[in-house]
Every structure is written in C-alpha cells, then in structure tokens.
Amino acid sequence: MERNMRGVFSAVGARFFSCPVRATFFFSLLLSLIAVFGVVTIGKDAAFYLDIARQASEEGLLVAQEKFHWPAFILLIAVTHMYLGVSLEVAAYLWSALFIAGTCALLVDMVRGVQPRATWWAVLVVLAMPAFNAFRADILREFGFWFFSILTLWLALRWQRKGGWSLALGVAFSIFAAAAFRLEAVLLFPALILWQLPALFDRGRRSQALQFYSLLMLLALAGVCGLVALVLLLDFPVSRISYFAGLISPWHLVRTFSELSAEFAQEILRKYSWDDAGLILFCGFLATILIKFVGLLGPFSVALLSRSVWRELPVLCRCFSLSSWAAVLYLAVLLMFFVQLQFMNSRYLSFLNLLTVPIAAVAMSVFSKQWPRASRWLVGLAILCAVANVVSFGAKKTHYVEAGHWVAENIEATANVYYVDGRIAYYAGRGYPIPERLDRVIESPQKYQYLVLEADGDEPWLLMLLDQNQLRILERFSNRKRDTVLIIGR
C-alpha cells in the first residue's frame, strides 16, 4: 500500500513539474516565500500602503481614496484583511506573490503558444531575470499592474487564434484592471491598435480586426465617461491624471527639453557644440535607459553577443509583435518621464524588461544552439541569479525596528516627533508620516519635541544642533553595518 501511494505521488509530481506553466507558478511562489522570510524592515512604499490600508479597515474604505489617489492595491489589502482575518502584511505579501507568480506563468504560456522550443528557457528567464525578481521581497502596486498588463497580452494572443467577443472583452477589461494599479497601462490601447493594423489590409482578417477596434473604442469611451462620472459624482481627485497629462503633453515636453538643452549647453558644453546640445542630451537619456535595461537582463544579456540572435531579432519581434509594440510605447513613456523629471530607477524600467521576456527566452534558445557548452554554464549562473535575487546577506535595517519599539514604549503618542524615515514611526505604531526635509528641520528644530535621525553622533552639524538647542542623545540603535539611528530630545 505504501509503495502504491509513493508511486501515485511520484506520478502526480512528475506530471505537475512536466508542465512548464504550473512549474513556473509553483517555483515563483517558492522564490517569493524565500524572499519574504528574509524581510526585517519593509520598504517605504509598503509602510505607506499598509498604514492607509489599516486606516481604511478601521474607518471605512473611502479613507483610502482620501489618502491616496490610486488606491486599488490598498483596498485589496484592506478587504483581504477584513474578510479573511489575516494581518495586513500577510495580505499584502499574499497578493504580491500571487500577482508575480501569475505574471511569470502567463509569460511562459505566451512563449509556449508561439515558440514551444523556447518554453523552458522562458521558465528560466522569468524566474531569474533581476529586473523584476529583485522586487519579490517588496510590497508594490506594480505587481498588479504587471499581472493585468501581461494578462492583456495573453488574452489578446488567444483572441487572435480563436476570436470571439468574450476574449475581446477580457482584453479590454484587463487593461482597465491594470490601469487601476498604474495609469501607464493605458498605453496598451495604442499597442493593441498598432498590433492589429496589418490585419486591416488582409481581407481574411479584416472583419475580426474591425470587431476588435470597435470594441476597444467603445470601451475606451466608456472608461472616459466613467472617469468623468467619478469626478462629478464622487469628487474623485484628478490631480494624478493631470500630472500624467502634463508629463505626456507635447508642448510641456518640448518646453522642458528646450530648457534642459539650453542649460546643458551653457553649463557643460563649449559654444561650438551648443547647436548639438539637444541631440547629445536625447542620446544620453536614451543610452542611459538602454544600458540600465541591458544590466537588468542579468546573465541573459550574453545573448546580445551572438550574431545569430541579432539576425533572428526582426523575426522574433514579428512573432511577438504585440509585446514589441507595447515595449516601444513604454520606452517612449520612459523617455518622457526621464526628460520631465530627470531621474530613472530600475522599478520603472522593470516593466520594459518584462515585456521583452518572450523575445529574451527565444533569443536564449537561439544562443544555446550556437553555443551549447556555454549555455550549460549559463543555466547554472541563472539559477544562482534566481537565488541571489531573493536571498540577501547584507546588513538589515534592524535599527529601524528597534528604534520604533523604543519610541512606542518611551515617548507619548501625543508628542511631536520628527522621523527621518517614516518606517520608524510605522514600527512604533504611529502611522507613516511623510518626513519633512532634514535641512529644514535643522534650521528650526524647536517645533519638534523629539528628533529621530540617522547619524553616527559625532558629525559637526549634529553637534552644533545639539549645542544650540539644548538637546541631547537619549538613545541610539545600530545594525550590523553600524548604521545608526539616534533618538534626540531635551
């Protein structure tokens, strides 16, 4: 009997792991679990979301809308906490893990449907690429944005093969769901339009494409009408939408770029190069994004060294034309953002890498045929990268947690306290205040009864602050790296 049961379990396990999509989902959840077990101090965004979710669960869900203009993820956390009884952090990590596992599984299934020979490479790429796997220990609304965006692409490919109104409706509504997490998801509408444009010139596919276009336009119109109704009836704040509209406004973009070019020419370039300042600046912005993009590919960037991959690249882009259009449009969005705000980080870039996963997986398949021995080493390196994404041996911010607990036990809740990092207040059970700029606090510290600062204690500016305001260090907390939080009061 025991032998029979063992045989049954072995057969079930073999069948489960023989399916790349199911295996991807399982191993993605496992990687997220490992990442979460290593968390000591949550991120700033996580503390911000969880504090609002706590208020929403205690005071009513409408509080989330008052505190944050794009609260879909926060509401999801709050509702899960209220109805399942799990803690807010557990609810947040649960949804984050499910979203990213679903994203990875959908990407693998997309590759399997178009290029089956590259399916297991797709599994390796989605589980090891640093661009998005490095965020598994975080609580971010990007996870929902990624999942529903990739679900849009997956449903669109199924609609292309099977047709039907239900799949077309699923495509449109998944865009709305993605936009509920991040407004950038609306770029999928023009990506879908460009993707189906060649079908308009194909007599056999024209009617299907027109059906798709008409549905997208109707739902886009419905979305605009719904947004207007929210603004008029529920006093929905439009500041976030206005902010994005300003970022993509051609006039505002041209004016900002012209000002940057003039400043760059005056401050950096010799006058003989002033006429080329705009070109130099644009190429610099684009090169920065592309260099970061290649770096976020991790070990899979070696495929770019293969001539065979470059020869196959146009074919790969045609095979995954929808993902390619979405990637090109998102690259344009990143450039606009970079020009307008003059900074870029890997979290914003990661969606660009995510969109190119199918192409990267097939590129790795091509690379492995040309370099079979090197590809074996690459598999091992990718597995190590997958582990490195979720395991960190660096010093944790334990001093934030310890300082927060000390504040909770020793400082009255009504005291006016300045926190250099709002997470210290979060661990003190005092919410998540947005910190004032430290230089302004140093200029006029009298309005605070206590200051919670990050410093070693012997900096000249700190000693001057203590001496001039009759302040003293009440307690200090350090982590393994000797980063220190000081509690300062009278």
XYZ file of C-alpha atoms in Angstrom:
490
model
C 0.000 0.000 0.000
C 2.765 2.410 0.960
C 4.608 1.578 -2.266
C 1.456 2.248 -4.312
C 0.884 5.606 -2.615
C 4.501 6.558 -3.229
C 4.066 5.687 -6.888
C 0.912 7.805 -7.125
C 2.608 10.828 -5.552
C 5.638 10.400 -7.814
C 3.393 10.272 -10.883
C 1.447 13.352 -9.781
C 4.670 15.239 -9.055
C 6.195 14.253 -12.399
C 3.045 15.342 -14.220
C 2.923 18.631 -12.320
C 6.544 19.577 -12.978
C 6.397 18.388 -16.590
C 4.069 21.316 -17.271
C 6.258 24.433 -17.544
C 3.419 26.829 -16.714
C 2.470 25.050 -13.477
C 6.129 24.612 -12.548
C 6.729 28.324 -13.109
C 3.807 29.286 -10.882
C 4.991 26.955 -8.104
C 8.646 27.995 -8.173
C 7.672 31.664 -8.360
C 5.645 31.273 -5.162
C 8.588 29.454 -3.580
C 11.006 32.251 -4.502
C 8.611 34.854 -3.100
C 8.301 32.859 0.126
C 12.094 32.733 0.489
C 12.331 36.477 -0.191
C 9.634 37.356 2.353
C 11.217 35.214 5.079
C 14.345 37.356 4.743
C 12.488 40.641 5.296
C 13.244 42.509 8.510
C 12.163 46.018 7.597
C 9.535 46.645 4.933
C 10.046 49.263 2.232
C 8.821 52.838 2.316
C 6.068 52.228 -0.216
C 4.943 49.170 1.730
C 4.706 51.101 5.004
C 2.771 53.852 3.227
C 0.274 51.401 1.694
C -0.156 49.339 4.851
C -0.778 52.384 7.025
C -3.542 53.580 4.697
C -4.946 50.030 4.495
C -5.096 49.963 8.311
C -6.996 53.238 8.364
C -9.344 52.007 5.634
C -10.123 48.796 7.515
C -10.786 50.753 10.747
C -12.533 53.874 9.462
C -14.070 52.788 6.157
C -12.771 52.085 2.682
C -13.369 55.632 1.438
C -10.449 56.755 3.604
C -8.086 55.091 1.119
C -9.314 57.400 -1.646
C -8.760 60.450 0.551
C -5.218 59.423 1.459
C -4.009 58.184 -1.930
C -5.274 58.906 -5.421
C -4.722 55.419 -6.865
C -5.834 53.086 -4.039
C -6.794 49.805 -5.801
C -3.939 47.811 -4.260
C -4.511 49.358 -0.845
C -8.222 48.491 -0.978
C -7.364 44.923 -1.986
C -5.125 44.595 1.079
C -7.720 46.156 3.393
C -10.603 43.985 2.147
C -8.493 40.805 2.412
C -7.550 41.751 5.961
C -11.170 42.476 6.902
C -12.743 39.335 5.434
C -10.018 36.717 5.834
C -8.727 37.916 9.185
C -5.066 37.790 8.167
C -2.712 40.611 9.098
C -2.234 43.479 6.683
C 1.351 42.470 5.923
C 0.369 38.858 5.240
C -2.456 40.031 2.945
C -0.087 42.340 1.069
C 2.596 39.689 0.631
C -0.013 37.124 -0.411
C -1.359 39.308 -3.217
C 2.146 40.347 -4.272
C 3.271 36.707 -4.521
C 0.147 35.659 -6.438
C 0.394 38.574 -8.859
C 4.037 37.960 -9.710
C 3.536 34.184 -9.948
C 0.608 34.741 -12.292
C 2.683 37.160 -14.370
C 5.508 34.639 -14.735
C 3.125 31.799 -15.640
C 1.353 33.890 -18.283
C 4.652 34.879 -19.895
C 5.755 31.248 -20.093
C 2.419 30.263 -21.622
C 2.759 33.061 -24.194
C 6.134 31.690 -25.271
C 4.809 28.112 -25.318
C 1.975 29.158 -27.628
C 4.232 30.916 -30.154
C 7.681 29.262 -29.843
C 7.332 25.933 -27.955
C 11.049 25.121 -28.322
C 11.895 28.073 -26.056
C 9.389 27.256 -23.290
C 11.846 26.036 -20.652
C 14.176 28.911 -21.427
C 11.189 31.173 -20.710
C 10.793 29.459 -17.324
C 14.420 30.192 -16.501
C 14.233 33.785 -17.740
C 11.099 34.747 -15.784
C 12.410 33.212 -12.566
C 15.959 34.595 -12.775
C 15.911 37.944 -14.584
C 16.851 40.567 -11.939
C 14.653 43.283 -13.477
C 11.509 42.177 -11.648
C 12.589 39.206 -9.499
C 14.679 41.514 -7.314
C 11.419 43.057 -6.021
C 9.908 39.846 -4.631
C 10.533 40.956 -1.039
C 8.689 44.245 -1.625
C 5.040 45.256 -1.440
C 4.340 47.270 -4.576
C 1.275 48.149 -6.620
C 3.394 47.457 -9.710
C 2.733 43.746 -9.206
C -0.951 44.188 -10.019
C -0.068 46.461 -12.947
C 2.348 43.847 -14.305
C -0.093 40.962 -13.904
C -3.073 42.574 -15.607
C -0.892 44.068 -18.347
C 0.585 40.667 -19.210
C -2.904 39.146 -18.899
C -3.984 41.670 -21.559
C -1.277 40.448 -23.927
C -2.044 36.786 -23.171
C -5.780 37.230 -23.813
C -5.083 39.197 -26.995
C -2.986 36.331 -28.388
C -5.746 33.854 -27.534
C -8.294 36.129 -29.207
C -6.104 36.249 -32.323
C -6.146 32.439 -32.513
C -9.779 31.820 -31.519
C -11.680 35.086 -31.962
C -14.899 35.785 -30.069
C -16.446 38.642 -28.143
C -15.710 37.184 -24.713
C -11.931 37.182 -25.215
C -12.047 40.660 -26.756
C -13.991 41.917 -23.732
C -11.448 40.231 -21.460
C -8.646 42.115 -23.211
C -10.333 45.464 -22.701
C -11.313 44.889 -19.076
C -7.859 43.598 -18.149
C -6.460 46.933 -19.367
C -8.862 48.742 -17.037
C -7.780 46.447 -14.181
C -4.109 47.195 -14.910
C -4.844 50.935 -15.045
C -6.442 50.671 -11.586
C -2.930 49.905 -10.287
C -0.944 52.251 -12.537
C -2.302 54.636 -15.140
C 0.543 53.821 -17.549
C -1.444 50.710 -18.531
C -3.479 52.836 -20.953
C -0.516 52.590 -23.377
C -1.770 49.054 -24.085
C -4.704 50.526 -26.019
C -2.488 52.092 -28.739
C -0.261 48.987 -28.660
C -3.275 46.814 -29.488
C -4.335 49.203 -32.251
C -0.875 49.157 -33.857
C -0.695 45.372 -33.459
C -3.902 44.824 -35.436
C -3.161 47.471 -38.071
C -1.736 44.997 -40.648
C -4.929 42.920 -40.357
C -6.919 45.789 -41.867
C -5.088 45.174 -45.154
C -5.707 41.418 -45.018
C -9.097 40.515 -46.473
C -9.319 37.324 -44.407
C -8.695 39.066 -41.060
C -10.238 42.470 -41.713
C -13.659 41.782 -40.172
C -12.081 40.362 -36.993
C -9.783 43.376 -36.673
C -12.695 45.808 -37.186
C -14.665 43.968 -34.498
C -11.713 44.324 -32.152
C -11.219 48.014 -32.957
C -14.876 48.849 -32.453
C -14.938 47.107 -29.077
C -11.760 48.838 -27.906
C -13.072 52.242 -28.932
C -16.435 51.686 -27.241
C -14.808 50.552 -24.014
C -12.277 53.386 -24.106
C -15.195 55.813 -24.473
C -16.976 54.053 -21.615
C -13.841 54.380 -19.491
C -13.613 58.118 -20.142
C -17.326 58.558 -19.334
C -16.912 56.511 -16.162
C -13.954 58.622 -15.079
C -15.917 61.820 -15.685
C -18.813 60.399 -13.645
C -16.437 59.570 -10.770
C -15.062 63.105 -10.814
C -18.518 64.697 -10.873
C -20.414 62.364 -8.532
C -17.811 61.090 -6.069
C -15.414 64.042 -6.014
C -12.701 61.809 -7.465
C -9.366 63.718 -7.408
C -7.987 64.453 -10.862
C -4.542 65.587 -9.742
C -2.907 62.258 -10.637
C -4.464 62.270 -14.102
C -3.477 65.907 -14.578
C 0.039 65.014 -13.505
C 0.325 62.292 -16.161
C -1.314 64.500 -18.775
C 1.354 67.113 -18.055
C 4.114 64.523 -18.431
C 2.977 63.481 -21.919
C 1.859 66.917 -23.109
C 3.867 67.637 -26.309
C 4.067 71.364 -25.568
C 5.222 70.853 -21.999
C 7.665 68.155 -23.108
C 9.205 70.329 -25.840
C 9.491 73.309 -23.485
C 11.140 71.245 -20.744
C 13.564 69.633 -23.190
C 14.448 73.012 -24.703
C 15.165 74.444 -21.252
C 17.287 71.419 -20.319
C 19.222 71.641 -23.596
C 19.916 75.350 -23.113
C 21.053 74.796 -19.519
C 23.201 71.827 -20.573
C 24.820 73.854 -23.354
C 25.551 76.829 -21.123
C 26.882 74.837 -18.158
C 28.707 71.906 -19.772
C 29.414 72.298 -23.475
C 31.751 74.572 -25.345
C 29.926 77.087 -27.508
C 30.953 75.248 -30.696
C 28.699 72.353 -29.578
C 25.697 74.384 -28.436
C 23.754 73.585 -31.595
C 24.078 69.860 -30.845
C 23.097 70.121 -27.172
C 19.600 68.713 -27.734
C 20.893 65.735 -29.726
C 23.587 64.971 -27.142
C 21.068 65.190 -24.325
C 18.487 62.993 -26.077
C 21.094 60.345 -26.931
C 22.289 60.465 -23.322
C 18.773 59.875 -21.968
C 18.146 57.024 -24.420
C 21.548 55.427 -23.817
C 21.036 55.551 -20.035
C 17.730 53.704 -20.320
C 19.128 51.094 -22.709
C 22.256 50.485 -20.621
C 20.144 50.017 -17.487
C 17.806 47.760 -19.475
C 20.684 45.512 -20.532
C 22.011 45.422 -16.974
C 18.604 44.326 -15.668
C 18.633 41.375 -18.077
C 21.243 39.830 -15.801
C 23.063 36.792 -17.227
C 20.701 36.671 -20.220
C 22.334 39.785 -21.662
C 25.042 37.477 -23.088
C 22.577 36.560 -25.859
C 23.218 40.035 -27.260
C 26.771 38.921 -28.079
C 25.506 36.338 -30.562
C 25.263 37.224 -34.253
C 22.577 34.575 -34.692
C 20.385 36.347 -32.146
C 20.762 39.681 -33.930
C 19.903 38.040 -37.248
C 16.795 36.469 -35.702
C 15.751 39.630 -33.843
C 13.437 41.029 -36.577
C 11.708 37.649 -36.796
C 11.336 37.472 -33.014
C 9.820 40.957 -32.909
C 7.284 39.896 -35.567
C 6.451 36.694 -33.647
C 5.778 38.745 -30.525
C 4.632 41.899 -32.275
C 2.147 42.907 -29.571
C 4.792 42.733 -26.829
C 7.182 44.597 -29.126
C 4.716 47.430 -29.742
C 3.983 47.674 -26.032
C 7.743 47.781 -25.297
C 8.342 50.535 -27.875
C 5.492 52.643 -26.471
C 6.653 52.100 -22.901
C 10.171 53.120 -23.920
C 8.648 56.357 -25.220
C 6.860 56.826 -21.889
C 10.133 56.274 -20.019
C 11.876 58.865 -22.187
C 9.112 61.401 -21.493
C 9.358 60.674 -17.775
C 13.157 60.962 -17.849
C 13.055 64.306 -19.674
C 10.352 65.759 -17.433
C 11.678 64.599 -14.052
C 15.382 63.959 -14.801
C 15.660 60.666 -12.935
C 15.118 56.990 -13.658
C 15.137 53.902 -11.438
C 15.048 50.155 -12.008
C 11.489 49.769 -10.703
C 10.120 51.898 -13.545
C 12.390 50.191 -16.078
C 11.438 46.666 -14.990
C 8.186 46.660 -16.983
C 10.204 47.219 -20.163
C 12.241 44.102 -19.348
C 9.049 42.230 -18.514
C 7.591 42.989 -21.955
C 10.707 41.642 -23.653
C 10.782 38.328 -21.744
C 9.298 36.321 -24.678
C 11.922 37.710 -27.052
C 14.686 37.099 -24.487
C 13.561 33.480 -23.993
C 13.635 32.686 -27.716
C 16.941 34.563 -28.055
C 18.394 32.303 -25.359
C 17.131 29.276 -27.277
C 18.918 30.526 -30.397
C 22.063 31.258 -28.354
C 22.055 27.760 -26.824
C 22.060 26.175 -30.283
C 25.072 28.201 -31.364
C 26.920 27.861 -28.020
C 25.684 24.632 -26.341
C 28.570 24.340 -23.870
C 28.377 27.987 -22.779
C 24.607 27.706 -22.391
C 25.045 24.929 -19.794
C 27.202 27.219 -17.691
C 24.632 29.943 -18.252
C 21.851 27.770 -16.828
C 23.838 27.331 -13.614
C 24.573 31.043 -13.469
C 20.884 31.848 -13.994
C 19.879 29.532 -11.119
C 22.402 31.274 -8.863
C 20.984 34.619 -10.009
C 17.439 33.461 -9.168
C 18.586 32.627 -5.636
C 20.597 35.850 -5.309
C 17.503 37.863 -6.225
C 15.678 36.638 -3.115
C 18.489 35.954 -0.637
C 20.464 38.832 0.830
C 23.342 38.570 3.286
C 23.712 42.327 3.656
C 23.022 44.183 6.883
C 19.303 44.575 7.603
C 17.723 47.752 8.910
C 17.106 46.214 12.326
C 17.882 49.565 13.946
C 14.679 50.999 12.428
C 12.574 48.338 14.127
C 14.394 48.694 17.455
C 14.105 52.481 17.376
C 10.407 52.216 16.581
C 9.786 49.892 19.507
C 11.709 52.222 21.844
C 9.644 55.205 20.688
C 6.420 53.254 21.317
C 7.489 52.394 24.867
C 9.115 55.678 25.928
C 7.542 58.579 24.016
C 3.934 59.577 24.495
C 1.735 59.217 21.419
C 0.768 62.910 21.503
C 4.376 64.142 21.293
C 5.509 65.950 18.166
C 8.275 63.734 16.766
C 10.351 64.141 13.622
C 11.227 60.846 11.926
C 13.964 60.890 9.315
C 12.335 57.753 7.886
C 8.587 57.178 8.241
C 9.133 53.449 8.729
C 10.431 54.104 12.244
C 7.054 55.667 13.068
C 5.338 52.706 11.403
C 7.135 50.258 13.702
C 6.266 52.495 16.643
C 2.578 52.122 15.766
C 2.353 55.842 14.919
C 1.326 55.537 11.271
C 3.537 56.527 8.372
C 4.278 60.282 8.340
C 5.869 61.774 5.229
C 9.138 63.243 6.584
C 9.943 66.924 6.225
C 13.263 67.714 4.584
C 16.069 67.324 7.113
C 17.772 70.619 6.237
C 14.580 72.496 7.121
C 14.306 70.635 10.413
C 17.906 71.509 11.298
C 17.148 75.179 10.669
C 14.170 75.211 13.046
C 14.041 72.110 15.283
C 12.044 73.887 18.017
C 8.684 72.709 16.643
C 9.594 69.100 17.459
C 9.872 67.640 20.937
C 11.933 64.702 19.704
C 14.094 64.061 16.660
C 14.725 60.563 15.293
C 17.727 60.910 12.968
C 20.232 58.734 11.135
C 23.728 59.809 12.175
C 26.830 58.472 13.897
C 26.629 61.070 16.647
C 29.878 62.965 16.082
C 29.061 64.894 12.901
C 29.772 68.652 13.171
C 26.266 69.645 12.051
C 24.741 67.336 14.681
C 26.989 68.575 17.491
C 26.077 72.161 16.559
C 22.369 71.257 16.527
C 22.624 69.706 20.000
C 24.604 72.603 21.441
C 22.489 75.428 20.038
C 19.134 73.902 21.043
C 19.993 72.284 24.376
C 19.318 68.822 23.001
C 20.889 65.503 23.915
C 21.029 61.977 22.578
C 18.557 59.857 24.550
C 19.214 56.531 22.867
C 20.993 55.053 19.874
C 20.413 51.901 17.818
C 22.795 50.357 15.298
C 22.625 47.456 12.893
C 25.390 45.032 11.876
C 26.780 47.556 9.395
C 26.982 50.210 12.143
C 24.287 52.369 10.545
C 22.831 54.266 13.497
C 19.504 55.820 14.443
C 19.640 58.442 17.202
C 16.721 59.443 19.439
C 17.251 63.098 20.353
C 15.319 65.136 22.913
C 15.665 67.523 25.823
